[in-house]
XYZ file of C-alpha atoms in Angstrom:
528
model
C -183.938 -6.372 -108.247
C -186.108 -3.154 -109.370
C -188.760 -3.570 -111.612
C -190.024 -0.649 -114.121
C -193.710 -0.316 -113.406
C -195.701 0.277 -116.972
C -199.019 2.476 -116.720
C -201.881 0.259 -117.821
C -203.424 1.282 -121.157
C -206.836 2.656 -121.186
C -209.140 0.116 -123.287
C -210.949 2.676 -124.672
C -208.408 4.212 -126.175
C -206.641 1.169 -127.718
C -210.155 0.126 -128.867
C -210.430 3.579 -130.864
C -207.055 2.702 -132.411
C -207.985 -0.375 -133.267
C -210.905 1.002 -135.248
C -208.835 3.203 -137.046
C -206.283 0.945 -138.078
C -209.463 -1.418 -139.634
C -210.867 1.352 -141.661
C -207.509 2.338 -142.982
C -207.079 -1.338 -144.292
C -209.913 -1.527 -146.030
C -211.771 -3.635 -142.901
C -214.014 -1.216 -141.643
C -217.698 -3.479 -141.791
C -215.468 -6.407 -140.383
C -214.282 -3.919 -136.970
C -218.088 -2.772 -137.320
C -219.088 -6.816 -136.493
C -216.562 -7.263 -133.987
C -217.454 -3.898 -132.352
C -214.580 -1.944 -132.805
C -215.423 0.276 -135.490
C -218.451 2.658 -135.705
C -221.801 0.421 -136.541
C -222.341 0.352 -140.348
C -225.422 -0.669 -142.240
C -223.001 -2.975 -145.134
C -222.515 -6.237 -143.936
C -219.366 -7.489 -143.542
C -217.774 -8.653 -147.107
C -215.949 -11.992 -147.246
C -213.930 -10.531 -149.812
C -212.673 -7.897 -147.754
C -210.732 -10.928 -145.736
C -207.269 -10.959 -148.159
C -204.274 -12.157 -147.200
C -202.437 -9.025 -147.977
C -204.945 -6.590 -146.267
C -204.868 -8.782 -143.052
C -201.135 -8.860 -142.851
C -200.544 -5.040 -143.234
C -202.954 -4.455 -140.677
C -201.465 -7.278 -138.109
C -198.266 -4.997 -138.939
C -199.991 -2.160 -137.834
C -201.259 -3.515 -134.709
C -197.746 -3.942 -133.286
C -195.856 -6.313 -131.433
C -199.206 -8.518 -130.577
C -200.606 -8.505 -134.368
C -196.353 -9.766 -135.645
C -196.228 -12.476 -133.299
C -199.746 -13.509 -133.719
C -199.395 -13.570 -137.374
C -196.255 -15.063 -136.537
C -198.089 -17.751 -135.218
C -200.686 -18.234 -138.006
C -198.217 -18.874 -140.313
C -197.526 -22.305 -138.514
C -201.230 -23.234 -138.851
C -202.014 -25.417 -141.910
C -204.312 -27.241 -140.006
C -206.019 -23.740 -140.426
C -204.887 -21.660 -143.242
C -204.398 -22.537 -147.305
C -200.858 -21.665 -148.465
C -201.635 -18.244 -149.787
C -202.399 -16.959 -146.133
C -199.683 -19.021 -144.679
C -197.516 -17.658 -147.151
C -198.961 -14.038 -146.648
C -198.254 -14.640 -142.675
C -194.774 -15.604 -143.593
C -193.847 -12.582 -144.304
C -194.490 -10.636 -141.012
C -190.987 -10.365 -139.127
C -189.943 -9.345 -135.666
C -187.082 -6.977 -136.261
C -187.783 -3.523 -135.609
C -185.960 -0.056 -135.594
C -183.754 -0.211 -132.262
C -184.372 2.284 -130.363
C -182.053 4.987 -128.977
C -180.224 3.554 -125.734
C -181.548 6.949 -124.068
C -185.054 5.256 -124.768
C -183.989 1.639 -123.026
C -181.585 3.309 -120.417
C -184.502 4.030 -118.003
C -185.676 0.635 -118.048
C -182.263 -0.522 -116.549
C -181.908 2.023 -113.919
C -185.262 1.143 -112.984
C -183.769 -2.556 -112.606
C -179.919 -2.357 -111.033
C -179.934 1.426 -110.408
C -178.510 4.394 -111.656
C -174.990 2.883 -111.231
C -175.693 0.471 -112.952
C -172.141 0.777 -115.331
C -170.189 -0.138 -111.884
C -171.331 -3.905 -112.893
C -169.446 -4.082 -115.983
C -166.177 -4.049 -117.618
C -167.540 -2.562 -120.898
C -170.973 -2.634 -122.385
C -171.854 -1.721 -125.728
C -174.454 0.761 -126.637
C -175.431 -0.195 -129.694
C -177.845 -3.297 -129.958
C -176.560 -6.643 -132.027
C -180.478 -7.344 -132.490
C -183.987 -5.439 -131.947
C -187.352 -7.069 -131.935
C -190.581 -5.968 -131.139
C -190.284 -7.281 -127.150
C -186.719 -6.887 -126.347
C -183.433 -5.371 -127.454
C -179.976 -7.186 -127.258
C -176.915 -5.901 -126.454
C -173.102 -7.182 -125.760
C -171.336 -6.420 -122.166
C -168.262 -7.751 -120.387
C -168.588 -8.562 -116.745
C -165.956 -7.081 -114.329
C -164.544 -11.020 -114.141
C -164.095 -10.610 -118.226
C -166.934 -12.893 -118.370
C -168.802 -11.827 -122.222
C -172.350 -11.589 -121.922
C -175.902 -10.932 -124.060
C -178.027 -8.688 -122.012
C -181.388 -8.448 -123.026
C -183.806 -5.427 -122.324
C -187.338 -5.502 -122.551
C -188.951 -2.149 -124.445
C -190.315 0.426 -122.514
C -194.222 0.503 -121.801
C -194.202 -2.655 -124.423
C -196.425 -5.229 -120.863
C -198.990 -2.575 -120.624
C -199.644 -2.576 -124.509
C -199.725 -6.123 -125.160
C -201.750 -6.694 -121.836
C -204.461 -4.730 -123.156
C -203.805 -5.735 -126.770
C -204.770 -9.362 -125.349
C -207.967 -8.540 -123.382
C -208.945 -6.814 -126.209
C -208.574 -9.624 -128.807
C -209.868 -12.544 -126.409
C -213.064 -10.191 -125.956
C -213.501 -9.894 -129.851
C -213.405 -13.403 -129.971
C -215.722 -14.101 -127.481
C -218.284 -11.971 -129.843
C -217.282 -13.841 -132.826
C -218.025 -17.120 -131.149
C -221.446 -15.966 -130.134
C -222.011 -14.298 -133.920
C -220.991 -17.207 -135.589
C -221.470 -21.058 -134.916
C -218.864 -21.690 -138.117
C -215.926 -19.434 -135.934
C -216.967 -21.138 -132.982
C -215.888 -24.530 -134.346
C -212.315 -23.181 -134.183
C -212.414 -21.643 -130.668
C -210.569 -18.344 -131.380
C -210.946 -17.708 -127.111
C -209.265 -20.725 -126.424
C -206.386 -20.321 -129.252
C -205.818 -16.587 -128.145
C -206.250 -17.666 -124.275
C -203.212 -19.839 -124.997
C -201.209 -17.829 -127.435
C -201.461 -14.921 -124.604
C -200.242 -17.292 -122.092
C -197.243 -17.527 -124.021
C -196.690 -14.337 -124.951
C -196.755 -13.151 -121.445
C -194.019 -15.811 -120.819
C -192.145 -14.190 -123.880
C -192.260 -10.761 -122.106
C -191.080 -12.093 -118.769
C -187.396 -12.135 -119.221
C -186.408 -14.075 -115.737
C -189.479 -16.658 -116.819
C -186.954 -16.961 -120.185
C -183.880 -17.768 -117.911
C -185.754 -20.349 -116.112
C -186.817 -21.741 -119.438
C -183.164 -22.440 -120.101
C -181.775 -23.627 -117.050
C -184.633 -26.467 -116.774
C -184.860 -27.462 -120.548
C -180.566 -26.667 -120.789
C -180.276 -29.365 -117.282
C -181.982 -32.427 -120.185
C -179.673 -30.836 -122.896
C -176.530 -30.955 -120.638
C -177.440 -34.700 -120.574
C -177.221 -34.973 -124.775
C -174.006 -33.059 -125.090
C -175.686 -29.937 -126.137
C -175.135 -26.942 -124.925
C -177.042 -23.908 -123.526
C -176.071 -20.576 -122.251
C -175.478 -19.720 -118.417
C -177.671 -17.030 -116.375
C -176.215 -14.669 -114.481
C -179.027 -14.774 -111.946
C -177.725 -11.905 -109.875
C -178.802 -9.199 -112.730
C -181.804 -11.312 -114.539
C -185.459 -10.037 -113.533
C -188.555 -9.372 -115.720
C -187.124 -6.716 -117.772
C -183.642 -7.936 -118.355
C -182.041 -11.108 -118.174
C -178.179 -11.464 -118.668
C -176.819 -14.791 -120.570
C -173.540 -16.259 -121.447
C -172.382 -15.459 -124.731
C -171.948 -18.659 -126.439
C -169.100 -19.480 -128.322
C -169.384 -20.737 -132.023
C -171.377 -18.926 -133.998
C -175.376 -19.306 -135.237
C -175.929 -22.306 -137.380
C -177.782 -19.590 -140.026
C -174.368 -19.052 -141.576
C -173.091 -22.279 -142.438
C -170.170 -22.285 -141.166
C -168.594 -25.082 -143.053
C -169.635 -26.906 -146.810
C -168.333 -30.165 -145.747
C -171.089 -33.183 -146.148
C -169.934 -35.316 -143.450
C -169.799 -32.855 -140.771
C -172.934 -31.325 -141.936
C -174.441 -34.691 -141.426
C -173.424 -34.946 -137.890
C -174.564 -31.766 -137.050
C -177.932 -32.431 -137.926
C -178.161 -35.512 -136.599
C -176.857 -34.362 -133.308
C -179.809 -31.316 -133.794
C -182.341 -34.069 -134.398
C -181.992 -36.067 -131.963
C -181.891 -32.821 -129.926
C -185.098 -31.805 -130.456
C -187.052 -34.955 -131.009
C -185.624 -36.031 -127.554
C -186.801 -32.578 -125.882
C -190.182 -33.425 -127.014
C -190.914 -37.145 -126.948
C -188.964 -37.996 -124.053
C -189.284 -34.484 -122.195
C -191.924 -33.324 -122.877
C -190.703 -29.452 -122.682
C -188.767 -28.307 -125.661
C -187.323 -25.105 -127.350
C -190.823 -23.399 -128.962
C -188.791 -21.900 -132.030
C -185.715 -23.844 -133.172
C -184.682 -21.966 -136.253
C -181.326 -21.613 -137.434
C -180.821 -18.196 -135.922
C -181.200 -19.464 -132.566
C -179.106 -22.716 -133.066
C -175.453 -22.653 -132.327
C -172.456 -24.727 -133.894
C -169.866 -25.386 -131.770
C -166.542 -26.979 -131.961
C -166.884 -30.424 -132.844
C -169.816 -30.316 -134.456
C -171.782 -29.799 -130.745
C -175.105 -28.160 -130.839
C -176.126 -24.986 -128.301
C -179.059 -23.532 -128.084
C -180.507 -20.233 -127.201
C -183.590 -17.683 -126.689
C -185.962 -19.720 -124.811
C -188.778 -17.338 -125.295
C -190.789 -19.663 -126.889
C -191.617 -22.749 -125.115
C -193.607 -25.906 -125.916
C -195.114 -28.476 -123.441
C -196.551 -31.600 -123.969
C -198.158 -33.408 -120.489
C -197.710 -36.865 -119.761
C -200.804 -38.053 -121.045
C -200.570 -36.098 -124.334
C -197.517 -37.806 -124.616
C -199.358 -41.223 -124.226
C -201.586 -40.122 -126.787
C -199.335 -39.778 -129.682
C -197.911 -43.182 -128.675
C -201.829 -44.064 -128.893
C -201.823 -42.547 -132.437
C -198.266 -44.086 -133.596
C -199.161 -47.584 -132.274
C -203.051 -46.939 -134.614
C -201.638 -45.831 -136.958
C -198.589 -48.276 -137.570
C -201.904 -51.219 -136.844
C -203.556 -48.765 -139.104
C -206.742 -49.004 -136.732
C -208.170 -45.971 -138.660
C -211.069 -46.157 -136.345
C -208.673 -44.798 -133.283
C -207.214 -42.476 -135.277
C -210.327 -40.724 -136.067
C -211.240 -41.003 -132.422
C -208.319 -39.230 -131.352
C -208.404 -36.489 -133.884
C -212.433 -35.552 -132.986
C -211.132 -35.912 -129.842
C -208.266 -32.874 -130.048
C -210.901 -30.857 -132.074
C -213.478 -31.423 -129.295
C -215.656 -33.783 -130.883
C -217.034 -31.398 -133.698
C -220.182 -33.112 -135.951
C -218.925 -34.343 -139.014
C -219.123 -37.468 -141.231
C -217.352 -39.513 -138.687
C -217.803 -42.645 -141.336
C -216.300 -40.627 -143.979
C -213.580 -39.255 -142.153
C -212.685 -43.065 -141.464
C -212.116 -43.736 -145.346
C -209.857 -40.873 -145.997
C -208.103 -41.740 -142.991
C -207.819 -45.103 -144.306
C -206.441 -43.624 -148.133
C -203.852 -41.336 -146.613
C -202.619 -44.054 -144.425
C -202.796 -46.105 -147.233
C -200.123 -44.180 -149.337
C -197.750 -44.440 -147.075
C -198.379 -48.229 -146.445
C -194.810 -50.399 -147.188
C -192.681 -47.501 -147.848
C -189.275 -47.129 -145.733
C -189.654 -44.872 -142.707
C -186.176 -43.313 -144.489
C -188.276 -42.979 -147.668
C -190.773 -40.774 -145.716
C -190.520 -36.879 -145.326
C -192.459 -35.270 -142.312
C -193.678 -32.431 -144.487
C -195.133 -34.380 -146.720
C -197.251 -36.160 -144.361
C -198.187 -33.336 -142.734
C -199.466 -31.358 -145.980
C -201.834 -33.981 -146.747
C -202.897 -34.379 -142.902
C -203.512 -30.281 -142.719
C -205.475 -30.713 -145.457
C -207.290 -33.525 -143.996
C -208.530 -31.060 -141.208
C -209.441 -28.699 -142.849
C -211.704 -30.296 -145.102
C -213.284 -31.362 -141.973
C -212.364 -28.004 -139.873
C -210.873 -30.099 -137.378
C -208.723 -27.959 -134.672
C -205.858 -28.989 -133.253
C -205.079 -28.088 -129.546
C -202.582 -25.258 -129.420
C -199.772 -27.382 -127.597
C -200.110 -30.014 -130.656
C -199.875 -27.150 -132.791
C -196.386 -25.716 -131.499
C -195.733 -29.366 -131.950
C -196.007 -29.544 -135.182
C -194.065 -26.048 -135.535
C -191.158 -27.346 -134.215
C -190.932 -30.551 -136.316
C -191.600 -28.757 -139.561
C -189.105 -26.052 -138.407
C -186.640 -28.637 -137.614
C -186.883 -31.000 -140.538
C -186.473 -28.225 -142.861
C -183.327 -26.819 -141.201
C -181.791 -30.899 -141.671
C -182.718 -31.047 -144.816
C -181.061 -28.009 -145.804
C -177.913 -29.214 -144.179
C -177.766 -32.638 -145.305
C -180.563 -33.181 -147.664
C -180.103 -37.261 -147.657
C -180.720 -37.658 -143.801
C -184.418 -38.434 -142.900
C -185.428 -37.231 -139.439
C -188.280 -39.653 -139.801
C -185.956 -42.390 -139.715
C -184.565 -40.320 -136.496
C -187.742 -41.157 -134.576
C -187.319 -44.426 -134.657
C -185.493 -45.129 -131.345
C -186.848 -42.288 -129.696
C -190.359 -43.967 -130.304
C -189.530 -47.061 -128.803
C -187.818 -45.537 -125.800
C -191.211 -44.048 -125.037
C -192.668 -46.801 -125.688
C -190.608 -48.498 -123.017
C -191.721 -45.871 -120.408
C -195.155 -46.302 -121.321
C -194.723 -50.000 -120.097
C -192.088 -49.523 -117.528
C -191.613 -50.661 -114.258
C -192.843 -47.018 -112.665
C -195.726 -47.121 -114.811
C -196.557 -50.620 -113.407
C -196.265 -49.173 -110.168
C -198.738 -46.190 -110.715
C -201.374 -48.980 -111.955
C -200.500 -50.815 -108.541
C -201.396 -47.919 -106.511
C -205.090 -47.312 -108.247
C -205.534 -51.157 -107.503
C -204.238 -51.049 -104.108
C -206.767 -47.638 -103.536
C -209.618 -49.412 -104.817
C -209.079 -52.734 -102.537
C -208.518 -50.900 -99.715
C -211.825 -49.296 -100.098
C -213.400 -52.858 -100.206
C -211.574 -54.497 -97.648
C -212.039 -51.902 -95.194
C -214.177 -54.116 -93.016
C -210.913 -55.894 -92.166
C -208.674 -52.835 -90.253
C -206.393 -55.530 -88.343
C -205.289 -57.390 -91.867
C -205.158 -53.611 -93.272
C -202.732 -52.397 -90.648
C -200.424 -55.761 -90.551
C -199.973 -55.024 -94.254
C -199.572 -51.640 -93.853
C -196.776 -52.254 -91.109
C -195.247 -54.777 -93.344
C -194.707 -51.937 -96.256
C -193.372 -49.943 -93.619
C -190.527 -51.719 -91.555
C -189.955 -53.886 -94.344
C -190.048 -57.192 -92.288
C -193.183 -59.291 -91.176
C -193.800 -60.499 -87.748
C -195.525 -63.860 -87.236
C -197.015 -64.702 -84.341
C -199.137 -67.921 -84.413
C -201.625 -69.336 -82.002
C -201.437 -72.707 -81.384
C -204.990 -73.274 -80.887
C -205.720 -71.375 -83.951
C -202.780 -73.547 -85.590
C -204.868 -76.609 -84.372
C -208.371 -75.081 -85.725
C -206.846 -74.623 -89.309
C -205.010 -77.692 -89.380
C -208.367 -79.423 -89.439
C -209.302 -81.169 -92.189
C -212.617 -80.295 -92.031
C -212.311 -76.564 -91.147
C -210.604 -75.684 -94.340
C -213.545 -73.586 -95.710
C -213.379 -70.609 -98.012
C -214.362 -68.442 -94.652
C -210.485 -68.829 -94.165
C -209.576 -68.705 -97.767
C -211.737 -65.648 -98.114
C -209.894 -63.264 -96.004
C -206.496 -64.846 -96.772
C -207.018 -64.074 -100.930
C -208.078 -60.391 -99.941
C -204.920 -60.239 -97.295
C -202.913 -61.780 -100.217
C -203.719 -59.328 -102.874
C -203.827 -56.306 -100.509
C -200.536 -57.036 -100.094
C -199.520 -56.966 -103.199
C -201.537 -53.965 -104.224
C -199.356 -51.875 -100.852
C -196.598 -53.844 -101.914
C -195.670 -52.205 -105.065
C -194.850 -49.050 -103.842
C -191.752 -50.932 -101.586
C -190.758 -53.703 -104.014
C -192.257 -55.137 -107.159
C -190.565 -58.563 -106.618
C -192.221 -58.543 -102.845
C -195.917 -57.772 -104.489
C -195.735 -60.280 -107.229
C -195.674 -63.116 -104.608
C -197.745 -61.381 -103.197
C -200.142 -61.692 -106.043
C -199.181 -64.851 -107.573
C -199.792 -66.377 -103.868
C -203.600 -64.890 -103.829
C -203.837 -65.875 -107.537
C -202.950 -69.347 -105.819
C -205.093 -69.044 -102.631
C -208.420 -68.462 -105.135
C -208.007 -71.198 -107.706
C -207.338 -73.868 -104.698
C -210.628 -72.161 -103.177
C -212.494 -73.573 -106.582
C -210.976 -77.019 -106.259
């Protein structure tokens, strides 16, 4: 496929228009300490840094100041309520623009026939946000399809929108030890990284074929890509049947119920178990289907949680169900990056929010509530939490307030439950025995490397899967010996023993324990 191939935007420029848009807000000595605006001799005035006045000139800045404001308004960790609130309000519909404006952009992708691919397609957009606009086609088969279009010259803005801002931030770090403590580079660095996945529309598709393939497995449902007209720019979907769980489409309780239950388990599945989930699932982007079956779609927004920051939240469920406040502290200096504070301190109010929760039904327990008091928590302390922790949180808050509006009795909380334990059961499963097999077996090898022959037997044994004995009979006499049965035999025969076991583990678990529990035998008659 053609791609449309944006001019870049002069920095200069942009950083001009940035200064203008500060001064016109009110911000002018705040651009003039960043370096945007023309030097002034007033310092910059704290006061000048409300809510209102930072929104409207977000707004201003365009697609890159919505969705970052966007984003803000998920921070508590960061933000009181009145700028969270404030945030709130920023929203990513825009005017559409004319289809003469977007046309180019799909010549520039299937060619100036581009109509010959299409029963019907209509002009007018069903939905127009600041990245893309969306629009309804038929497919010569009669297939019905979204198309999505990317708006024109939109990369080359944000691109240098983004340099732009991670550059500020770099001088407010160096300006300001208290702004350096939340690591604006680092939070942009990220939020840009997604954003640039946001304005690749084929990067989108992928999104939902890989996350959609772990759905399929749930019963829920995602749309298909029609691969043969998705690139960058555009990217063509199935039109999902149903309609968006935003409307409501029915007022009775039990159904309701299952439907949230079903979009629960949905999402706490994609994350715990996972580990890459649907970035933004609000209603709008939430289908009901017949039979109360749950699709999905607009994987623009993506979170991802590794493997070990997986195992870290089952570190922090497992201190605090012990309620080890100690642990929990570590881990949360730990996701700030170890900030000084009044680590002993910290440890007590730990201890008291734990502490109100202590003996109460998991089904007695709402998310947002614990989360309110935990925001609050780090912010007293100006504790940052790393940006994939924070889409995290997003996403749960997002989703528990979607259930609750369905069927305000069921607890997602309670939901958890045996998701938890099922990663629990991967943190001790068999493959995760085996990965702790093969650092053993690494190390021993490096310490029995004296003994190649033994090495390569072992080796060979792994290998073929059968072990070929060949015995010596005057060896068989020496060993048979009374007196000859020293530990310079037993020596290499423990190591051989528990080599084994370590190579073992990648062939057969049952094999290595032998294995083991024969060295583990070897060595104690060695003591006797």
């Amino acid at each position: 496929m053609k791609h449309d191939r944006e001019n870049t935007v002069g920095e200069l420029t942009r950083l001009a228009e940035l200064g203008q848009i500060f001064a016109r807000h009110g911000l002018k000595n705040l651009g003039s300490a960043l370096g945007i605006s023309p030097v002034s001799k007033e310092a910059p005035d704290p006061r000048d840094l409300r809510p209102a006045s930072v929104v409207a000139l977000l707004r201003d800045v365009g697609p890159v100041g919505i969705k970052l404001g966007q984003l803000l308004a998920t921070r508590s960790d960061l933000f009181t309520q009145p700028w969270i609130s404030a945030f709130g309000t920023l929203h990513d519909q825009v005017e559409p623009l004319p289809f003469d404006k977007i046309e180019p952009v799909i010549v520039s992708a299937w060619g100036s026939d581009w109509e010959c691919e299409f029963a019907a397609f209509d002009r007018n957009p069903i939905a127009s946000a600041s990245i893309a606009q969306t629009y309804v086609a038929t497919l010569l088969d009669g297939s019905e399809t979204i198309v999505k279009v990317r708006r024109p010259s939109m990369a080359a803005r944000i691109e240098a929108d983004m340099r732009l801002l991670i550059r500020l931030a770099g001088i407010a770090e160096r300006r300001s030890s208290d702004i350096a403590r939340y690591r604006p580079v680092e939070f942009l660095q990220s939020f840009g990284k997604n954003l640039a996945r946001e304005m690749d529309l084929a990067a989108e598709a992928r999104a939902c074929e890989r996350i959609g393939g772990y759905l399929e497995m749930l019963g829920v449902k995602t749309p298909a890509i029609h691969w043969e007209l998705t690139g960058i720019t555009i990217n063509v979907q199935e039109a999902m049947t149903g309609m968006p769980a935003s409307r409501r489409p029915t007022s009775d309780p039990a159904e309701n119920a299952r439907f949230a239950k079903n979009y629960a388990d949905a999402v706490l599945r994609m994350i715990l178990l996972n580990g890459e989930f649907h970035g933004d699932p609000h209603p709008g982007n939430v289908f009901w289907m017949e039979g109360s079956q749950v699709g999905f779609i607009d994987f623009g927004s993506v979170g991802f949680l590794s493997g070990a920051r997986r195992q870290e939240i089952v570190r922090l469920i497992f201190a605090i169900a012990n309620e080890q406040t100690d642990k929990v502290a570590d881990l949360l200096l730990d996701w700030a990056g170890n900030p000084i504070v009044n680590r002993a301190q910290l440890v007590v109010d730990l201890d008291e929010l734990i502490g109100e929760f202590r003996g109460t039904a998991l089904a007695g327990i709402e998310l947002a509530a614990i989360f309110n008091r935990v925001f609050k928590l780090l912010r007293d302390y100006r504790l940052v939490l790393p940006p994939d922790l924070a889409i995290l949180l997003r996403v749960l808050l997002t989703a528990e307030g979607f259930v609750r509006s369905l069927a305000p009795d069921y607890n997602i909380a309670e939901e958890t439950r045996p998701i938890v334990m099922q990663l629990f059961a991967e943190r001790f499963s068999i493959g995760a025995a085996r990965d702790h097999f093969t650092k053993v077996r690494s190390g021993l090898l490096d310490v029995t490397a004296s003994l190649p022959d033994l090495i390569e037997h072992v080796a060979s044994i792994a290998r073929s899967g059968t072990i070929r004995v060949s015995l010596d009979p005057a060896s068989l006499n020496h060993l048979t010996r009374e007196g000859d049965r020293t530990t310079s035999v037993k020596g290499p025969l423990v190591a051989a023993l528990i080599v084994s076991a370590a190579i073992l583990a990648d062939q057969s678990l049952v094999l290595s324990g032998i294995a083991l529990a024969l060295g583990a035998f070897a060595l104690f008659r060695k003591w006797e």
